[in-house]
CSV table of C-alpha atoms in Angstrom, one decimal:
chain,number,residue,atom,x,y,z
T,23,MET,CA,-34.6,28.0,-2.5
T,24,THR,CA,-32.0,29.0,-5.0
T,25,ASN,CA,-29.8,26.0,-4.2
T,26,THR,CA,-32.9,23.7,-4.6
T,27,TRP,CA,-33.5,25.0,-8.1
T,28,ARG,CA,-29.9,24.4,-9.0
T,29,ALA,CA,-30.2,20.9,-7.7
T,30,ILE,CA,-33.3,20.4,-9.9
T,31,ARG,CA,-31.3,21.6,-12.9
T,32,ASP,CA,-28.5,19.2,-12.0
T,33,VAL,CA,-31.0,16.4,-12.1
T,34,LEU,CA,-32.7,17.4,-15.3
T,35,GLU,CA,-29.4,17.8,-17.1
T,36,ARG,CA,-27.8,14.6,-15.6
T,37,ARG,CA,-24.8,16.5,-14.4
T,38,ALA,CA,-21.9,14.7,-12.7
T,39,ARG,CA,-20.2,18.0,-11.8
T,40,LEU,CA,-22.8,20.0,-10.0
T,41,LEU,CA,-23.9,23.6,-9.8
T,42,SER,CA,-25.7,23.0,-6.6
T,43,ARG,CA,-24.3,22.5,-3.1
T,44,PRO,CA,-25.6,19.6,-0.9
T,45,LEU,CA,-29.2,19.8,0.0
T,46,ALA,CA,-28.3,17.7,3.1
T,47,LEU,CA,-25.3,17.0,5.3
T,48,HIS,CA,-24.8,13.9,7.3
T,49,LEU,CA,-22.4,14.3,10.2
T,50,GLU,CA,-21.1,11.2,11.9
T,51,ILE,CA,-21.5,12.8,15.3
T,52,ASN,CA,-19.9,10.0,17.4
T,53,ASP,CA,-19.2,6.3,17.6
T,54,PHE,CA,-20.2,5.6,21.2
T,55,CYS,CA,-23.4,3.7,21.9
T,56,ASN,CA,-25.0,2.3,25.1
T,57,LEU,CA,-26.7,-0.6,23.2
T,58,LYS,CA,-25.5,-3.9,21.6
T,59,CYS,CA,-28.0,-4.4,18.8
T,60,PHE,CA,-27.0,-7.6,17.0
T,61,MET,CA,-27.6,-6.3,13.5
T,62,CYS,CA,-25.6,-3.1,13.9
T,63,PRO,CA,-22.4,-2.5,11.9
T,64,ARG,CA,-20.8,-1.7,15.3
T,65,GLU,CA,-20.8,-5.4,16.0
T,66,ALA,CA,-18.4,-6.1,13.1
T,67,ASP,CA,-14.8,-6.7,14.2
T,68,ASP,CA,-13.4,-4.5,11.5
T,69,ILE,CA,-15.5,-1.4,12.4
T,70,GLU,CA,-13.9,1.3,14.6
T,71,LYS,CA,-16.1,2.2,17.6
T,72,ASP,CA,-15.9,3.8,20.9
T,73,THR,CA,-13.2,6.2,19.8
T,74,ALA,CA,-14.4,9.8,19.9
T,75,ASN,CA,-17.1,12.4,19.6
T,76,MET,CA,-16.9,14.6,16.5
T,77,PRO,CA,-14.9,17.8,17.5
T,78,LEU,CA,-16.6,21.1,17.1
T,79,ASP,CA,-13.8,22.1,14.7
T,80,VAL,CA,-15.1,19.6,12.2
T,81,VAL,CA,-18.7,20.9,12.5
T,82,ARG,CA,-17.4,24.5,12.1
T,83,ALA,CA,-15.6,23.5,8.9
T,84,VAL,CA,-18.9,22.5,7.2
T,85,GLU,CA,-20.8,25.6,8.4
T,86,PRO,CA,-20.6,27.3,5.0
T,87,LEU,CA,-22.5,24.4,3.5
T,88,MET,CA,-25.2,24.6,6.2
T,89,GLU,CA,-26.2,28.0,4.8
T,90,GLN,CA,-27.6,26.3,1.7
T,91,ALA,CA,-28.5,22.9,3.2
T,92,LEU,CA,-32.1,22.0,4.0
T,93,TYR,CA,-31.2,19.7,6.9
T,94,VAL,CA,-28.2,18.3,8.7
T,95,GLY,CA,-28.4,14.8,10.0
T,96,LEU,CA,-26.5,13.8,13.1
T,97,VAL,CA,-26.0,10.1,12.4
T,98,GLY,CA,-23.3,7.5,12.4
T,99,ASN,CA,-22.3,4.4,14.5
T,100,GLY,CA,-23.2,6.0,17.8
T,101,GLU,CA,-26.0,7.5,20.0
T,102,PRO,CA,-26.0,11.3,19.6
T,103,PHE,CA,-27.2,12.0,23.2
T,104,ILE,CA,-23.8,10.7,24.4
T,105,HIS,CA,-22.1,13.6,22.7
T,106,PRO,CA,-21.3,16.2,25.4
T,107,GLU,CA,-21.7,19.1,23.0
T,108,LEU,CA,-24.7,17.9,21.1
T,109,PHE,CA,-26.9,20.9,21.9
T,110,ASP,CA,-24.1,23.3,20.8
T,111,VAL,CA,-24.1,21.4,17.4
T,112,ILE,CA,-27.9,21.7,17.2
T,113,GLU,CA,-27.8,25.4,17.9
T,114,MET,CA,-25.1,25.9,15.3
T,115,ILE,CA,-27.3,24.1,12.6
T,116,GLN,CA,-30.4,26.1,13.6
T,117,ARG,CA,-28.5,29.4,13.4
T,118,HIS,CA,-28.0,28.7,9.7
T,119,GLU,CA,-31.7,27.9,9.3
T,120,ALA,CA,-31.1,24.3,8.4
T,121,VAL,CA,-33.1,21.6,10.2
T,122,PRO,CA,-31.1,19.3,12.6
T,123,THR,CA,-32.1,15.7,12.4
T,124,LEU,CA,-31.2,13.2,15.1
T,125,ILE,CA,-31.5,9.4,15.0
T,126,THR,CA,-31.6,8.1,18.5
T,127,ASN,CA,-32.4,4.9,20.3
T,128,GLY,CA,-34.4,6.9,22.8
T,129,THR,CA,-32.9,5.3,25.9
T,130,LEU,CA,-31.0,8.4,27.1
T,131,LEU,CA,-33.8,11.0,26.5
T,132,ARG,CA,-34.5,12.8,29.7
T,133,GLU,CA,-36.7,15.7,30.8
T,134,LYS,CA,-33.6,17.8,31.3
T,135,HIS,CA,-33.3,17.8,27.5
T,136,PHE,CA,-36.8,18.9,26.7
T,137,ASP,CA,-36.2,22.7,27.1
T,138,ALA,CA,-33.5,22.5,24.4
T,139,LEU,CA,-35.6,20.2,22.1
T,140,VAL,CA,-39.1,21.6,22.4
T,141,GLY,CA,-39.9,25.0,20.9
T,142,ASP,CA,-40.4,26.9,17.6
T,143,ARG,CA,-37.1,26.1,16.0
T,144,PRO,CA,-37.2,23.3,13.5
T,145,LEU,CA,-35.9,19.9,14.7
T,146,LEU,CA,-36.6,16.3,13.6
T,147,LEU,CA,-36.1,13.5,16.1
T,148,GLN,CA,-36.1,10.0,14.7
T,149,PHE,CA,-36.5,7.1,17.1
T,150,SER,CA,-35.1,3.6,16.2
T,151,ILE,CA,-38.1,1.4,16.9
T,152,ASP,CA,-37.5,-2.2,15.8
T,153,GLY,CA,-40.5,-3.9,17.5
T,154,GLY,CA,-44.1,-3.1,18.3
T,155,THR,CA,-44.1,-5.2,21.4
T,156,LYS,CA,-41.7,-5.3,24.4
T,157,PRO,CA,-40.4,-8.9,23.8
T,158,THR,CA,-39.5,-8.3,20.1
T,159,PHE,CA,-38.1,-4.8,20.7
T,160,GLU,CA,-35.8,-5.9,23.5
T,161,SER,CA,-34.7,-9.1,21.7
T,162,ILE,CA,-33.3,-6.9,18.9
T,163,ARG,CA,-32.3,-3.7,20.7
T,164,ILE,CA,-30.1,-5.3,23.4
T,165,ARG,CA,-29.9,-3.4,26.7
T,166,ALA,CA,-32.9,-1.2,25.8
T,167,ASP,CA,-36.0,-1.1,27.9
T,168,PHE,CA,-39.2,-0.8,25.7
T,169,ASP,CA,-41.3,0.7,28.5
T,170,LYS,CA,-38.7,3.4,29.3
T,171,VAL,CA,-38.3,4.4,25.6
T,172,VAL,CA,-42.1,4.6,25.3
T,173,ALA,CA,-42.4,6.6,28.5
T,174,GLY,CA,-39.7,9.0,27.3
T,175,MET,CA,-41.6,9.6,24.0
T,176,GLU,CA,-44.9,10.1,26.0
T,177,ALA,CA,-43.2,12.7,28.3
T,178,LEU,CA,-41.7,14.5,25.3
T,179,VAL,CA,-45.1,14.7,23.5
T,180,GLU,CA,-46.8,15.9,26.6
T,181,ARG,CA,-44.2,18.7,27.0
T,182,LYS,CA,-44.9,19.7,23.3
T,183,ARG,CA,-48.6,19.8,24.1
T,184,ALA,CA,-48.1,21.8,27.2
T,185,LYS,CA,-46.0,24.4,25.3
T,186,GLY,CA,-48.2,24.4,22.2
T,187,ALA,CA,-45.0,23.6,20.3
T,188,VAL,CA,-44.6,22.1,16.8
T,189,TYR,CA,-41.1,20.9,17.3
T,190,PRO,CA,-39.5,18.5,17.5
T,191,VAL,CA,-41.3,16.6,14.7
T,192,LEU,CA,-41.1,12.9,15.6
T,193,ALA,CA,-40.4,10.0,13.2
T,194,PHE,CA,-39.6,6.3,13.5
T,195,ILE,CA,-36.9,4.4,11.7
T,196,VAL,CA,-37.3,0.6,11.5
T,197,CYS,CA,-34.8,-2.1,10.6
T,198,LEU,CA,-37.0,-4.8,9.1
T,199,MET,CA,-36.1,-8.5,9.6
T,200,LYS,CA,-37.7,-11.8,10.1
T,201,GLU,CA,-38.2,-11.2,13.8
T,202,ASN,CA,-40.3,-8.0,13.3
T,203,LEU,CA,-41.8,-8.3,9.8
T,204,TYR,CA,-45.3,-9.0,11.2
T,205,GLU,CA,-45.1,-6.3,13.8
T,206,LEU,CA,-45.1,-3.4,11.3
T,207,ASP,CA,-48.8,-2.9,12.1
T,208,LYS,CA,-48.1,-2.5,15.8
T,209,ILE,CA,-45.2,-0.1,15.0
T,210,VAL,CA,-47.6,2.0,12.9
T,211,GLU,CA,-50.1,2.2,15.7
T,212,LEU,CA,-47.4,3.2,18.1
T,213,GLY,CA,-46.3,5.9,15.7
T,214,ALA,CA,-49.9,7.1,15.4
T,215,LYS,CA,-50.1,7.3,19.2
T,216,PHE,CA,-47.2,9.8,19.3
T,217,GLY,CA,-48.2,11.7,16.1
T,218,VAL,CA,-45.1,10.8,14.1
T,219,GLY,CA,-44.9,12.3,10.7
T,220,ALA,CA,-43.0,9.5,9.0
T,221,ILE,CA,-41.8,5.9,9.4
T,222,ASN,CA,-38.8,4.9,7.5
T,223,VAL,CA,-38.6,1.2,7.0
T,224,GLN,CA,-35.3,-0.3,5.9
T,225,LYS,CA,-34.7,-4.0,5.2
T,226,LEU,CA,-31.9,-5.4,7.3
T,227,TYR,CA,-28.6,-5.2,5.5
T,228,PRO,CA,-26.1,-8.0,6.3
T,229,TYR,CA,-23.1,-5.8,7.4
T,230,ILE,CA,-21.8,-8.9,9.2
T,231,ASP,CA,-22.2,-12.6,8.2
T,232,SER,CA,-23.9,-13.5,11.5
T,233,VAL,CA,-27.0,-11.5,10.7
T,234,LYS,CA,-27.7,-13.2,7.3
T,235,GLU,CA,-30.1,-15.7,9.0
T,236,HIS,CA,-32.2,-12.8,10.1
T,237,CYS,CA,-32.6,-11.2,6.6
T,238,ILE,CA,-35.9,-11.6,4.9
T,239,GLU,CA,-35.6,-13.8,1.8
T,240,ASP,CA,-39.1,-13.7,0.5
T,241,HIS,CA,-39.1,-10.4,-1.4
T,242,ALA,CA,-42.8,-10.7,-2.5
T,243,GLU,CA,-44.1,-11.3,1.0
T,244,CYS,CA,-42.0,-8.5,2.4
T,245,ARG,CA,-43.4,-6.1,-0.2
T,246,ARG,CA,-46.9,-7.3,0.6
T,247,VAL,CA,-46.5,-6.6,4.3
T,248,ALA,CA,-44.9,-3.3,3.7
T,249,ALA,CA,-47.7,-2.2,1.3
T,250,GLN,CA,-50.3,-3.2,3.9
T,251,ALA,CA,-48.5,-1.1,6.5
T,252,GLN,CA,-48.2,1.8,4.1
T,253,GLU,CA,-52.0,1.8,3.7
T,254,GLN,CA,-52.5,1.6,7.4
T,255,ALA,CA,-50.1,4.5,7.9
T,256,ARG,CA,-51.9,6.6,5.4
T,257,LYS,CA,-55.1,6.4,7.4
T,258,HIS,CA,-53.2,8.0,10.3
T,259,GLY,CA,-51.6,10.6,8.1
T,260,ILE,CA,-48.2,9.0,8.4
T,261,ASP,CA,-45.8,8.7,5.4
T,262,LEU,CA,-44.3,5.2,5.6
T,263,ARG,CA,-41.3,4.8,3.3
T,264,PHE,CA,-40.0,1.3,2.5
T,265,GLN,CA,-36.4,0.8,1.4
T,266,GLU,CA,-35.3,-2.5,0.1
T,267,MET,CA,-31.7,-2.5,1.4
T,268,GLY,CA,-29.4,-5.3,0.3
T,269,ASP,CA,-31.3,-6.1,-2.9
T,270,SER,CA,-29.5,-5.4,-6.2
T,271,ILE,CA,-31.0,-2.8,-8.6
T,272,ASP,CA,-32.0,-5.6,-10.9
T,273,VAL,CA,-34.0,-7.4,-8.2
T,274,ARG,CA,-35.8,-4.1,-7.3
T,275,LEU,CA,-36.5,-3.2,-10.9
T,276,ALA,CA,-37.9,-6.7,-11.5
T,277,GLY,CA,-40.4,-6.2,-8.8
T,278,GLU,CA,-41.2,-2.7,-10.1
T,279,ASN,CA,-41.5,-3.0,-13.9
T,280,GLY,CA,-39.3,-5.8,-15.2
T,281,GLY,CA,-37.0,-3.4,-17.0
T,282,ARG,CA,-33.5,-2.0,-16.6
T,283,PRO,CA,-33.1,1.5,-17.9
T,284,GLY,CA,-29.8,2.8,-19.1
T,285,ARG,CA,-29.4,5.7,-16.7
T,286,PHE,CA,-29.5,5.8,-12.9
T,287,PHE,CA,-29.5,8.2,-10.0
T,288,CYS,CA,-28.5,8.3,-6.3
T,289,GLU,CA,-29.9,10.9,-3.9
T,290,TYR,CA,-26.8,10.7,-1.8
T,291,ALA,CA,-24.3,11.3,-4.5
T,292,TRP,CA,-26.2,14.2,-6.0
T,293,GLN,CA,-27.8,15.8,-2.9
T,294,LYS,CA,-26.1,14.7,0.3
T,295,MET,CA,-22.6,14.9,1.7
T,296,HIS,CA,-21.4,12.6,4.5
T,297,ILE,CA,-18.7,13.8,6.9
T,298,GLY,CA,-17.0,11.2,9.0
T,299,LEU,CA,-16.1,11.5,12.7
T,300,LYS,CA,-12.7,13.1,12.1
T,301,GLY,CA,-13.7,15.2,9.1
T,302,ASP,CA,-13.2,12.8,6.2
T,303,ALA,CA,-15.8,13.3,3.5
T,304,ARG,CA,-17.3,10.4,1.7
T,305,VAL,CA,-20.0,9.9,-1.0
T,306,CYS,CA,-22.2,8.3,1.7
T,307,CYS,CA,-22.0,6.1,4.8
T,308,PHE,CA,-21.6,2.9,2.7
T,309,TRP,CA,-18.7,4.3,0.7
T,310,THR,CA,-15.3,2.6,1.0
T,311,HIS,CA,-14.1,3.3,-2.5
T,312,GLY,CA,-11.7,6.2,-1.8
T,313,GLU,CA,-12.2,9.3,0.4
T,314,LEU,CA,-12.9,12.7,-1.0
T,315,GLY,CA,-10.6,14.5,1.4
T,316,ASN,CA,-10.8,16.1,4.9
T,317,VAL,CA,-12.8,19.2,5.6
T,318,LEU,CA,-10.1,20.4,8.1
T,319,ASP,CA,-7.6,20.5,5.2
T,320,THR,CA,-9.8,21.4,2.1
T,321,ASP,CA,-12.8,23.6,1.7
T,322,ALA,CA,-15.9,21.4,2.0
T,323,ALA,CA,-17.5,22.9,-1.1
T,324,GLU,CA,-14.5,21.9,-3.1
T,325,LEU,CA,-14.7,18.3,-1.9
T,326,TRP,CA,-18.3,18.2,-3.1
T,327,ASN,CA,-17.1,18.3,-6.7
T,328,ASN,CA,-13.7,16.7,-6.5
T,329,GLU,CA,-12.8,14.0,-9.0
T,330,VAL,CA,-13.7,11.0,-6.8
T,331,MET,CA,-17.2,12.4,-6.4
T,332,VAL,CA,-17.6,13.4,-10.0
T,333,ASP,CA,-16.4,10.0,-11.2
T,334,ALA,CA,-18.8,8.2,-8.9
T,335,ARG,CA,-21.7,10.2,-10.3
T,336,ARG,CA,-20.7,9.5,-13.9
T,337,LYS,CA,-20.5,5.7,-13.1
T,338,ILE,CA,-23.9,5.7,-11.4
T,339,LEU,CA,-25.5,7.5,-14.4
T,340,THR,CA,-24.3,4.9,-16.8
T,341,GLY,CA,-24.9,1.8,-14.7
T,342,ASP,CA,-21.2,1.1,-14.4
T,343,PHE,CA,-21.6,1.2,-10.6
T,344,PRO,CA,-18.8,1.6,-8.2
T,345,PRO,CA,-18.5,-1.5,-5.9
T,346,ASP,CA,-20.3,0.1,-3.0
T,347,CYS,CA,-23.3,1.0,-5.1
T,348,ALA,CA,-24.4,-2.2,-6.7
T,349,LYS,CA,-26.7,-3.3,-3.9
T,350,CYS,CA,-27.5,0.0,-2.4
T,351,HIS,CA,-31.1,0.9,-1.8
T,352,MET,CA,-30.5,4.5,-2.9
T,353,VAL,CA,-29.7,3.7,-6.5
T,354,CYS,CA,-32.8,4.1,-8.7
T,355,PRO,CA,-33.8,4.7,-12.3
T,356,HIS,CA,-33.1,8.2,-13.6
T,357,ARG,CA,-36.6,9.3,-14.4
T,358,ARG,CA,-36.3,13.1,-14.7
T,359,ILE,CA,-39.8,14.3,-13.8
T,360,PRO,CA,-40.3,12.0,-10.8
T,361,LEU,CA,-36.8,13.0,-9.5
T,362,VAL,CA,-37.5,16.7,-10.0
T,363,LYS,CA,-40.8,16.3,-8.1
T,364,GLN,CA,-38.9,14.4,-5.4
T,365,THR,CA,-36.3,17.1,-5.0
T,366,TYR,CA,-38.8,19.9,-4.8
T,367,ALA,CA,-41.0,17.9,-2.4
T,368,GLN,CA,-37.9,17.3,-0.2
T,369,ALA,CA,-37.3,21.0,0.1
T,370,HIS,CA,-41.0,21.8,0.6
T,371,ASP,CA,-41.6,19.0,3.1
T,372,VAL,CA,-38.7,20.0,5.4
T,373,TRP,CA,-40.1,23.5,5.9
T,374,LYS,CA,-43.8,22.4,5.9
T,375,ARG,CA,-43.0,20.3,9.0
């Protein structure tokens, strides 16, 4: 917990150059996917895809940071179950007592994976669920079969019950758009069926122009439906978190309290480090404003506090946002006590699971 206390001190003192190491790592594990979801960044012409799986050398290069991280997310523009050495990566993370977190479309989950997934070693498995009914789900997640995804989750939960295992903890991640706004209630009920611990709901972000027509424009109605779903989720013991991606900080603050405080904060810039497919470090997955360096060439801990990263934090603090931050859902008011509680809860919650 020493690193967590350092992170709390960094928040309290509004540091741009941090004493702490990342509480979380995000590894872009691959950029292969078996689906063609219309809203995915992969569908943009200028996004690289289908090029490689992250080499184990890159994973080994960030191992020293795993020793102090709470969790390591295996994310990116790909489906992690396609990576041929996925379970070697998971084992490496667990060896350092960090919690591996996978975001999967669920279509490639098979019983042959269950022995490696189910047990007493912490693991979080997040399923991308963008519809509470078969027609809606399959109209968004192109090439996916709703019934097979649900059957896979059922089989996994049954194996957990049979072994009396706690892990993997299951969660849902939802991309919210016009097509599925009024199916949040059904998604919550589906989550309750499988005992998910959390549902992370993110408004559709228009990575490509063709998806703008699917974005929700009525902010008030969106918040109303999300709040209703949060209340429904609470009754099932599910933590439903709603992130208003694509809305500027001014729009979000107007809905919250009508004010614009002078200092800001970003959980990614202060507490998470994103490592690209080939080892390039970035402030986050949205970041295009200069790379930090490559973990194969420079010590990862040094990159965490290099001048690009420190400058980004300074600008966020003052509201002079870098271009990639102005509409990011992670930017929030810097309110010290709530942020300290959030940091502590993040550490506690990972291990409580």
